[in-house]
XYZ file of C-alpha atoms in Angstrom:
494
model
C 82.306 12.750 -30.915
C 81.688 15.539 -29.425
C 79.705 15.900 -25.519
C 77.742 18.715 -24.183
C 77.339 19.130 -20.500
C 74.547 21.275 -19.723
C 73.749 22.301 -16.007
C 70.086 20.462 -14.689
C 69.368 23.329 -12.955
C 68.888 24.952 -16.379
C 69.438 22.678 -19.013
C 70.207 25.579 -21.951
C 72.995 26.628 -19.759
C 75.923 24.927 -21.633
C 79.011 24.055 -18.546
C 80.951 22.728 -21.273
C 81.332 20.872 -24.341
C 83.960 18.514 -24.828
C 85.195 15.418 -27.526
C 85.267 12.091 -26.619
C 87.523 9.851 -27.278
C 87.434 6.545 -28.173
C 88.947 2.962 -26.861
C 92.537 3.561 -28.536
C 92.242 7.052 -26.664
C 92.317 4.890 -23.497
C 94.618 2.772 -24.319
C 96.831 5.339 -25.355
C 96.915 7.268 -22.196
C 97.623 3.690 -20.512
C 100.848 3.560 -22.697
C 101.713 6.758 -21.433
C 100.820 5.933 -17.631
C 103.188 2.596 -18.614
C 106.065 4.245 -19.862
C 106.181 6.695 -16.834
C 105.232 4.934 -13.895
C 108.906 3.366 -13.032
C 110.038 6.719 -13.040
C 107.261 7.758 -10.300
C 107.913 4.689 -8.506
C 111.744 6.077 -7.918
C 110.715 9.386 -6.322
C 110.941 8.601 -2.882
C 107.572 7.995 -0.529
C 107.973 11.027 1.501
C 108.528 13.371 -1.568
C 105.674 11.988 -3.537
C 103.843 13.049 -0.237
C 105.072 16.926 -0.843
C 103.020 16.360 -4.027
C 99.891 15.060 -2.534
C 100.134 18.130 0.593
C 100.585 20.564 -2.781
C 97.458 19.100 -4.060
C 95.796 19.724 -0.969
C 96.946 23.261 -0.786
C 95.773 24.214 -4.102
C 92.564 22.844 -3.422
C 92.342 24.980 -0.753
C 93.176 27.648 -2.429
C 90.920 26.684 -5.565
C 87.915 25.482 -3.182
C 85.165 28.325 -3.936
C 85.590 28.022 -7.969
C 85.431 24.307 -7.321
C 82.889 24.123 -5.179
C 80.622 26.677 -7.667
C 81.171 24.478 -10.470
C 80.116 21.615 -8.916
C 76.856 23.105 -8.227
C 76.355 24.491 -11.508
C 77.470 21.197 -13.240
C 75.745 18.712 -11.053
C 73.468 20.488 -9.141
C 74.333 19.554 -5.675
C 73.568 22.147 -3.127
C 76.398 24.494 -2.677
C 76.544 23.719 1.452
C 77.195 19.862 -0.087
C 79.775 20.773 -2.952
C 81.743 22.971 -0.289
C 81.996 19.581 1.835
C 82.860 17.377 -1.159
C 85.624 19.907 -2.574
C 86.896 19.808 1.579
C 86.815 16.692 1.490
C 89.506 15.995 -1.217
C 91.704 18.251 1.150
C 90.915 16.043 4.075
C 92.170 12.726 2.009
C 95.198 14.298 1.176
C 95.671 16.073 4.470
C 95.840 12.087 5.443
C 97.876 10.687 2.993
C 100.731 13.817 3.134
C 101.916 11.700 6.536
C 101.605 8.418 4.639
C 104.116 9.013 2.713
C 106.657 8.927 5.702
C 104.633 5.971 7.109
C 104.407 3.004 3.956
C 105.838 0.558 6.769
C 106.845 -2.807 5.667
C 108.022 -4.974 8.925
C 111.525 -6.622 10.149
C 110.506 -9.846 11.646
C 112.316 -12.460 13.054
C 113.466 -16.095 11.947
C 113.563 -19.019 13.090
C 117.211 -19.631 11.438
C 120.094 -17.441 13.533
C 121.968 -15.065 10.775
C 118.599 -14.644 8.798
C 116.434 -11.537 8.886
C 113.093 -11.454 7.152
C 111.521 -8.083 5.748
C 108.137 -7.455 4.225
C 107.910 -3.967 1.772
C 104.690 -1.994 0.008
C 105.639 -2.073 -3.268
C 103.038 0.057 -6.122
C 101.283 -2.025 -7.817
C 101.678 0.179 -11.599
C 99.092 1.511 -13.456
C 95.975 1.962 -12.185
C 92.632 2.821 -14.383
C 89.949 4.623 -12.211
C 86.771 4.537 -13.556
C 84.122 6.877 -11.459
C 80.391 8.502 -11.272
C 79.808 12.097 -11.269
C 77.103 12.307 -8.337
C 80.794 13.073 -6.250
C 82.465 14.373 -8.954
C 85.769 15.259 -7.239
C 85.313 14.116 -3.642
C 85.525 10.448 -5.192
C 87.958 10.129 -7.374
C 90.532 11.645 -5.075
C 89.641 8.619 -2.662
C 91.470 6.488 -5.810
C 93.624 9.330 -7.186
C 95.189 10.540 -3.958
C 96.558 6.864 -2.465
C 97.686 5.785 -5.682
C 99.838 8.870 -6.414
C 101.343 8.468 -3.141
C 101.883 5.152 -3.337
C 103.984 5.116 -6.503
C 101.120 4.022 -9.406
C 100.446 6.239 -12.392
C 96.503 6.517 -13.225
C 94.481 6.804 -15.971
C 91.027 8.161 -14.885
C 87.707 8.286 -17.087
C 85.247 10.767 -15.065
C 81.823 10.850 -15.927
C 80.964 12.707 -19.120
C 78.339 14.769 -17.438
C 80.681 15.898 -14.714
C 83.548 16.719 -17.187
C 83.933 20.373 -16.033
C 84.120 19.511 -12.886
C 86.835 16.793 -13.899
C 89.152 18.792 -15.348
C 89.196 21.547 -13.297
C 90.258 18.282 -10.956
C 92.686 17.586 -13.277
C 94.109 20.984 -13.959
C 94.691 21.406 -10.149
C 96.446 18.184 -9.728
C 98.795 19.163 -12.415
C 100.221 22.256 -11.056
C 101.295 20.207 -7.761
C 104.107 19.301 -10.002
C 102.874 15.506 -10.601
C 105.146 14.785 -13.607
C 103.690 13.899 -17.331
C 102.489 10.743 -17.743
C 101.998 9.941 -14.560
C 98.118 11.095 -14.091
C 96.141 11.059 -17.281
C 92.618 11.597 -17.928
C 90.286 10.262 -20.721
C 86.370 11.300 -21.909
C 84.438 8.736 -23.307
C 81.574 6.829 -23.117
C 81.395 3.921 -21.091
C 81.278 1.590 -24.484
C 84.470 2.911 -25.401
C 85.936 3.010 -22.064
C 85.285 -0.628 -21.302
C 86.958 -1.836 -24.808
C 89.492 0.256 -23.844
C 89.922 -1.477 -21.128
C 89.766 -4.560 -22.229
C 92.317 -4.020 -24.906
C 94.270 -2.474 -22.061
C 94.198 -5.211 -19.844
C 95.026 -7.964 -22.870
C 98.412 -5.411 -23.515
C 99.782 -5.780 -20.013
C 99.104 -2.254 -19.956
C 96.498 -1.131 -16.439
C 97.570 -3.299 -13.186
C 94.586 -2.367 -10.796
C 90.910 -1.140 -11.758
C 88.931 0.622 -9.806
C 85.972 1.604 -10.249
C 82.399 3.402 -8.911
C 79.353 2.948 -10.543
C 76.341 0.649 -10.788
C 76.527 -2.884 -9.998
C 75.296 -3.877 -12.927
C 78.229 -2.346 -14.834
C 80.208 -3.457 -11.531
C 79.657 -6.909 -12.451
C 81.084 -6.687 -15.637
C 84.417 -5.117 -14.704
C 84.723 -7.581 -12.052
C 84.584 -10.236 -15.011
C 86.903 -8.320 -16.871
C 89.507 -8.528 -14.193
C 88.825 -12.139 -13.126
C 89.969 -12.651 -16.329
C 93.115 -10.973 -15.724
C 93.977 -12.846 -12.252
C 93.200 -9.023 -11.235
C 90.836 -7.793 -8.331
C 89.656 -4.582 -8.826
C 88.372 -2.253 -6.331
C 84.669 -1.535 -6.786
C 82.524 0.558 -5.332
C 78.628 0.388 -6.001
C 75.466 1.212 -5.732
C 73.229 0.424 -2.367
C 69.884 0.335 -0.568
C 70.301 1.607 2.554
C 68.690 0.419 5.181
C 67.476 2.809 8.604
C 66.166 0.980 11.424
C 63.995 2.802 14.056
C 63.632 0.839 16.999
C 60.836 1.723 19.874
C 63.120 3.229 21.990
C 64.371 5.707 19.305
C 64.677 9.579 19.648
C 62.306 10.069 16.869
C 62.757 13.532 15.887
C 66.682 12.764 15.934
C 65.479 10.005 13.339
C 63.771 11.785 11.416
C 66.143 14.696 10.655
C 68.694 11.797 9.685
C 66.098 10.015 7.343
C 65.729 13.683 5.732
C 69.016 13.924 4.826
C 70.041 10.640 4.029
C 66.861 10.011 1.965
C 67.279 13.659 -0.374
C 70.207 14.987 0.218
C 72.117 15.373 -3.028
C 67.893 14.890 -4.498
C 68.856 11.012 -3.295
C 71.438 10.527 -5.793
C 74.143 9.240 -3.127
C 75.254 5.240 -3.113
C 75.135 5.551 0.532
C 71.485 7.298 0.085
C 68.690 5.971 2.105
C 66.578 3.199 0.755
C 63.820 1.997 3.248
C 63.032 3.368 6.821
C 62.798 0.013 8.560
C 60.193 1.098 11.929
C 59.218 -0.588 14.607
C 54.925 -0.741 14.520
C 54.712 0.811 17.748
C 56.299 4.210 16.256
C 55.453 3.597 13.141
C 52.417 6.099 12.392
C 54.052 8.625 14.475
C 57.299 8.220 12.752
C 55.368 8.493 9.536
C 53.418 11.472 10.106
C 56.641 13.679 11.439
C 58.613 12.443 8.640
C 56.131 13.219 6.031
C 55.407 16.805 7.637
C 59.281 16.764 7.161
C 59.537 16.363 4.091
C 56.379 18.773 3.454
C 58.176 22.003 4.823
C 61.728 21.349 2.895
C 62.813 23.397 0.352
C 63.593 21.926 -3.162
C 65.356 24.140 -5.346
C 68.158 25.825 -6.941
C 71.195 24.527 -5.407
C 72.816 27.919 -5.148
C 70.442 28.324 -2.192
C 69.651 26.889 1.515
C 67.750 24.056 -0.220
C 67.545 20.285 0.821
C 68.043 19.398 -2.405
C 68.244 20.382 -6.271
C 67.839 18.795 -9.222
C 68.635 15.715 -10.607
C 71.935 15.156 -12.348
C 71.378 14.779 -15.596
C 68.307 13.458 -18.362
C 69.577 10.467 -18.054
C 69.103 10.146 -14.315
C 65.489 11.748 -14.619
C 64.499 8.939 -17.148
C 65.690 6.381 -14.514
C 63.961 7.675 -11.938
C 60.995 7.970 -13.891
C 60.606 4.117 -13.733
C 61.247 3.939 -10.003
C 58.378 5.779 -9.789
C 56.867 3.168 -11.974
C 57.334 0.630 -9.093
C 54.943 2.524 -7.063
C 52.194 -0.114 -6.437
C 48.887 0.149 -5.498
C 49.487 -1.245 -1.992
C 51.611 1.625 -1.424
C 50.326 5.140 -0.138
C 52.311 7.679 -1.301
C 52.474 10.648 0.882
C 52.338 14.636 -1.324
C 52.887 14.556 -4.658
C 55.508 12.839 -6.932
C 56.965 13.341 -10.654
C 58.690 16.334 -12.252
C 58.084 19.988 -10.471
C 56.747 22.288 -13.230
C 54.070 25.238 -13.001
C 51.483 22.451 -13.825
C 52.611 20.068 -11.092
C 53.892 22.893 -8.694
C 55.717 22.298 -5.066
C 55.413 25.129 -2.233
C 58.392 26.997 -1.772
C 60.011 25.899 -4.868
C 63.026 28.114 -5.446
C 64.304 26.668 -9.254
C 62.825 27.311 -11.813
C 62.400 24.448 -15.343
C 65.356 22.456 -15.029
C 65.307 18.393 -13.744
C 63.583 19.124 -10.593
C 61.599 16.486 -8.770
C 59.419 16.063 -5.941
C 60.571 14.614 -3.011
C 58.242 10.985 -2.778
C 57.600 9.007 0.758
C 56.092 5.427 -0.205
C 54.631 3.797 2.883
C 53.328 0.172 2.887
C 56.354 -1.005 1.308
C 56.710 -5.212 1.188
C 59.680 -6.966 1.016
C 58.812 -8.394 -2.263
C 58.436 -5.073 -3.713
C 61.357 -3.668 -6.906
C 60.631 -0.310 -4.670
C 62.166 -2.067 -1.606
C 64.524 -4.624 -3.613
C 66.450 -2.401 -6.031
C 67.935 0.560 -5.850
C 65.906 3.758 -6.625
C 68.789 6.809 -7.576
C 66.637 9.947 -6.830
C 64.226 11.254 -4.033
C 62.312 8.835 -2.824
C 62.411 7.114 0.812
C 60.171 4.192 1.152
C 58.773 3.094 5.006
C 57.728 -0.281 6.511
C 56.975 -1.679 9.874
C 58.538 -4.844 12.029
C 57.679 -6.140 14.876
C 60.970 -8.581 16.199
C 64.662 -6.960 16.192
C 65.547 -9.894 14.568
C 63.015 -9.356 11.571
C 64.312 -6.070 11.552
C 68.074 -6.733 10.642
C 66.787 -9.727 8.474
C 64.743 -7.169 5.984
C 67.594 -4.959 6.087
C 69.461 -7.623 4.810
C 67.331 -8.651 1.990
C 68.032 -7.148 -0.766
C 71.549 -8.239 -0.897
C 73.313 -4.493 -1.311
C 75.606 -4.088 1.082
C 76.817 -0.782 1.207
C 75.494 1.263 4.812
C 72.869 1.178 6.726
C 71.712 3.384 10.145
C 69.788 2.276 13.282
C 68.418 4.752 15.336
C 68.418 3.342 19.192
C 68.664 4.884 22.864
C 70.033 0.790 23.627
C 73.186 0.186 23.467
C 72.322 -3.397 22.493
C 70.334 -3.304 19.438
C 72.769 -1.203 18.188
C 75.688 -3.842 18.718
C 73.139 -6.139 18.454
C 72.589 -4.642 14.701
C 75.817 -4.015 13.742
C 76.767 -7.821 14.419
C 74.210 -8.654 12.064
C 73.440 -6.744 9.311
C 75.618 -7.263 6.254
C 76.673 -3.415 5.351
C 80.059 -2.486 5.137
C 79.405 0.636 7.105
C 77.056 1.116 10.090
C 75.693 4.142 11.640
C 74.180 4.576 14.864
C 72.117 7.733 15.435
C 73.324 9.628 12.161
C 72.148 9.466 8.542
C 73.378 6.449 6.313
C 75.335 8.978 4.389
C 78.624 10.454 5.630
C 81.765 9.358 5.584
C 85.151 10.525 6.865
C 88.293 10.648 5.086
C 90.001 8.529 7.476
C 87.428 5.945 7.585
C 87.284 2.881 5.461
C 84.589 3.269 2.630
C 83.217 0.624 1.006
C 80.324 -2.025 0.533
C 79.736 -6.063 0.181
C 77.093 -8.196 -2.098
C 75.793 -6.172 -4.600
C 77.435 -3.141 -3.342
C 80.803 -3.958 -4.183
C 83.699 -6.980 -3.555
C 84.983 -6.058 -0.118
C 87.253 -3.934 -1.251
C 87.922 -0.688 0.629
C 88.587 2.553 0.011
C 89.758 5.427 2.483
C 92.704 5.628 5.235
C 95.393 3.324 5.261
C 92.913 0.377 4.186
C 92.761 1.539 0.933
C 96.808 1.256 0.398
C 95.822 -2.816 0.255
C 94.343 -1.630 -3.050
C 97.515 0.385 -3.833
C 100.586 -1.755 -3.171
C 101.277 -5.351 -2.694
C 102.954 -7.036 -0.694
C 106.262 -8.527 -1.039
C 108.386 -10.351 1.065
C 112.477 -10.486 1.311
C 114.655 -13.040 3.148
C 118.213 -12.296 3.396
C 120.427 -15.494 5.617
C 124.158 -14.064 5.719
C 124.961 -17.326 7.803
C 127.178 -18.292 4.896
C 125.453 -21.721 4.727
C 122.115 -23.318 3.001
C 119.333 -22.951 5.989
C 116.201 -25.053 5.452
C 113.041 -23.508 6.326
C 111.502 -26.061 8.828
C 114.014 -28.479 8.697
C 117.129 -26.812 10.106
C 115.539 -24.965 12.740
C 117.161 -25.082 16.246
C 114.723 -27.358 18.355
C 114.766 -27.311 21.821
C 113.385 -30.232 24.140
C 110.953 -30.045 26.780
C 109.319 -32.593 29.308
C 105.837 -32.353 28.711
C 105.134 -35.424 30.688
C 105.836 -33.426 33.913
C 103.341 -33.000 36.148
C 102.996 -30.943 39.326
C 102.350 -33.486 42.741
C-alpha cells in the first residue's frame, strides 16, 4: 500500500512516497536481524564502537541535508532540526568510548580458589518502534546503544517521517554496519503490531522498545508481559511548571514559551500546565500572554517559535483539545487553524497546518485540558496557594514524564524534586531539553521506568550474567563451606 508524505508546511509538496509493508514484512526483517545478530555479537566491543564514531562522523558530515529535511518533512524549525540532527552525534560521540568501557566486575568469594565475574552480554534482537515529532534524534537514543552493545534492530519509523528515516538509515549503512544487522520496516501501526506479535510468538525480537502514546504504550507493554519481556517505553506526558513567589518571572516565562510551543507543542516533554503561585499569578499571566502575542508562528525555514503541525492527523487531534476548552476557562488571543480568514500578526507561512498558539487560564484540576495530554500549542495556567498543593496538582494527572519549577529557594526546588513523580526535573529551564548523557525517560502513564540515554540505557541493552569459576579442585558449598571465624561478642570494655 502505498504512503505519501507531504510536508505541513505545504501540504501539495510531496517529501516522498513510499510502500508499506505489511506484518510478514516485519517479521521478515526480524528473521534477518535473527540470523545475523551472533555474528555482530562476535565483533569485538571496541570495534563495534569504530562503527558507532563512523556514524557520528557521517552525520556530521551529512548534518545540513539532514537537518533541511527534517524541516521540510516535519516542520520543526530549522534552529530545532539542527539540534536534533547534533544531537544523534552527541549520543554516539558517548557511546564511541562505551565500547572500551562495557565493564562487567571481578568480585570476591567467600570460598579461597574461587573467583566470581559478572559480564554485559546483548540481549539479541531488538524491535524499535518510534514517533516522528524527533524523527532522528530519537531513534538513535535506541539505535546507537544497541548497535554498540552487540543487538541487531529492526526499526519501524513513523510513516510521516519516512524521508527523514531513511536518510537515517542510509547514513547508518555506509558506517559499515554489516547486512542484517540494522533493518528498517514502513508500515502502519496495525501491521506493525501483528508483526510483532507474530514476531514475538517465533522467538524472533528479544527487547521492544518503543515511543509513542500511552495508549498504544499500554498495549505493547501487554504484548511483552506476555513474553516474560520488559520493553523499554517511552510516552507521552503533561508537564508540569511550577512558579513559586519567589520566582524570576521573566526567566519563567521565556522557559514556559519554549517549553509550551516549541516544536508548535508537539514534544512528550512539552509543557502541559503552568502551575503559579496566586500572588504572581496575574502578573505571570499578563507577561506570558504578551509573550506569546509578539512570537512569530511560521514557516520553519525561518527565526520562528514554531511551525506547523506535523501532519493531518495531528491537526485533527488537536482539534478536539481545543474541544476541551470550557467555559470556565478564558482563553487569551485567538485559537484554531491560521488562515487569511482567521489571520495571526506576523505570520510568516503561508496555507499549510498552521495553528495559533492558545493560553487557557482558569484551568481546574478536574478539567480533560489539565488531565490529558494536549499534542499541539496550547499551555494551560492555574493558581495554588500551599507548596505542598503545588507538587500535589503536578502530580495529578498521573504522567510522569518532566516537569520544571521555577524558584530563587533552594528548598522548594529540593523540596519539589523529592516530591513530584517525573522522571526528569528541571529547575529554572524549560521542561524540554535533554542531554545525551542524561538519563531520559518517564513513570505512570509516561512510560515503565525504563530509561533511555548514557550508560543507563545499556540496562535496556544487555543483561546481566554471572560466572563462577572454583579451581580449588574440590566441591565448595556456597554458605555451607565457608571459612568462619569466631569472635567474642560478649566482651565488653570496663
Amino acid at each position: 500500500m502505498p504512503y505519501v508524505s507531504t510536508n505541513p508546511s505545504n501540504t501539495s509538496d510531496v517529501v516522498t512516497e513510499i510502500e508499506l509493508g505489511t506484518s510478514r514484512t516485519f517479521v521478515d526483517a526480524a528473521e534477518r536481524a535473527r540470523a545475523a545478530q551472533r555474528e555482530w555479537a562476535r565483533v569485538p566491543a571496541p570495534v563495534r564502537g569504530q562503527v558507532i564514531g563512523n556514524i557520528g562522523r557521517l552525520v556530521e558530515a551529512n548534518a545540513e541535508q539532514l537537518a533541511q529535511l527534517v524541516t521540510r518533512e516535519i516542520g520543526k524549525p530549522i534552529g530545532e532540526a539542527r539540534g536534533e540532527v547534533q544531537e544523534i552525534v552527541d549520543t554516539c560521540n558517548f557511546f564511541v568510548g562505551e565500547g572500551r568501557r562495557l565493564y562487567g566486575q571481578t568480585i570476591p568469594s567467600e570460598m579461597p580458589d574461587k573467583q566470581l565475574f559478572t559480564f554485559r552480554n546483548p540481549v539479541g534482537v531488538a524491535a524499535i518502534i518510534t514517533a516522528g515529532n524527533f524523527p532522528v534524534a530519537v531513534p538513535s537514543w535506541y539505535i546507537v546503544p544497541a548497535l554498540l552493545c552487540g543487538n541487531s534492530v529492526v526499526w519501524k519509523p513513523a510513516e510521516y517521517s519516512a524521508a527523514s528515516a531513511q536518510a537515517f538509515y542510509d547514513v547508518f549503512q555506509a558506517a559499515g554496519i554489516p547486512s542484517g544487522v540494522f533493518e528498517i520496516v514502513f508500515a502502519d501501526g496495525s501491521e506493525t503490531f501483528t508483526g510483532l506479535e507474530q514476531a514475538l510468538q517465533r522467538g524472533l525480537v528479544d527487547k521492544v522498545g518503543f515511543t509513542g502514546s500511552s495508549e498504544v504504550g499500554v498495549r505493547i507493554g501487554e504484548l511483552c508481559g506476555r513474553h516474560l519481556q520488559t520493553p523499554c517505553l517511552e510516552l507521552g506526558g503533561k508537564n508540569p511548571m511550577v512558579v513559586t513567589e519567589d520566582a524570576d518571572l521573566d526567566l519563567a516565562v521565556q522557559g514556559a514559551l519554549f517549553a509550551g510551543f516549541g516544536s508548535a507543542g508537539q514534544r512528550c516533554t512539552s509543557l502541559g500546565t503552568a502551575i503559579v503561585h496566586e500572588s504572581v499569578y496575574d502578573e505571570f499571566l499578563t507577561r506570558f500572554t504578551a509573550a506569546v502575542s509578539d512570537a512569530v508562528v511560521g514557516h520553519p525555514t525561518g527565526d520562528v517559535l514554531y511551525g506547523p503541525l506535523l501532519d493531518e492527523k495531528f491537526a485533527l487531534a488537536y482539534e478536539k483539545y481545543l474541544g476541551w476548552i470550557g467555559e470556565h476557562h478564558t482563553v487569551h488571543g485567538p485559537t484554531g487553524r491560521i488562515t487569511s480568514s482567521h489571520p495571526r500578526g506576523g505570520f510568516t507561512g503561508e496555507g499549510g497546518l498552521f495553528y495559533h498558539p492558545a493560553v487557557v487560564s482558569g484551568v481546574r484540576q478536574d478539567d480533560e485540558l489539565f488531565l490529558q495530554e494536549t499534542f499541539g500549542p496550547i499551555v494551560g495556567v492555574m493558581k495554588y496557594s500551599s507548596f505542598d498543593e503545588a507538587i500535589e496538582l503536578g502530580n495529578k494527572p498521573g504522567y510522569g514524564l518532566s516537569c520544571s519549577i521555577y524558584t530563587t529557594d533552594p528548598d522548594k526546588a529540593f523540596r519539589f524534586r523529592a516530591g513530584i513523580s517525573a522522571g526528569m526535573v528541571s529547575v529554572n529551564n524549560s521542561t524540554s531539553g535533554a542531554e545525551a548523557h542524561l538519563p531520559f525517560g518517564g513513570n505512570g502513564k509516561s512510560g515503565n521506568g525504563s530509561r533511555q540515554s548514557g550508560v543507563w540505557v545499556l540496562d535496556q541493552f544487555t543483561r546481566w550474567q554471572s560466572m563462577n569459576w572454583d579451581y580449588s579442585g574440590t566441591l565448595q558449598k556456597a554458605q555451607m563451606d565457608t571459612l568462619e571465624i569466631e569472635a567474642d561478642l560478649e566482651f565488653r570494655l570496663r
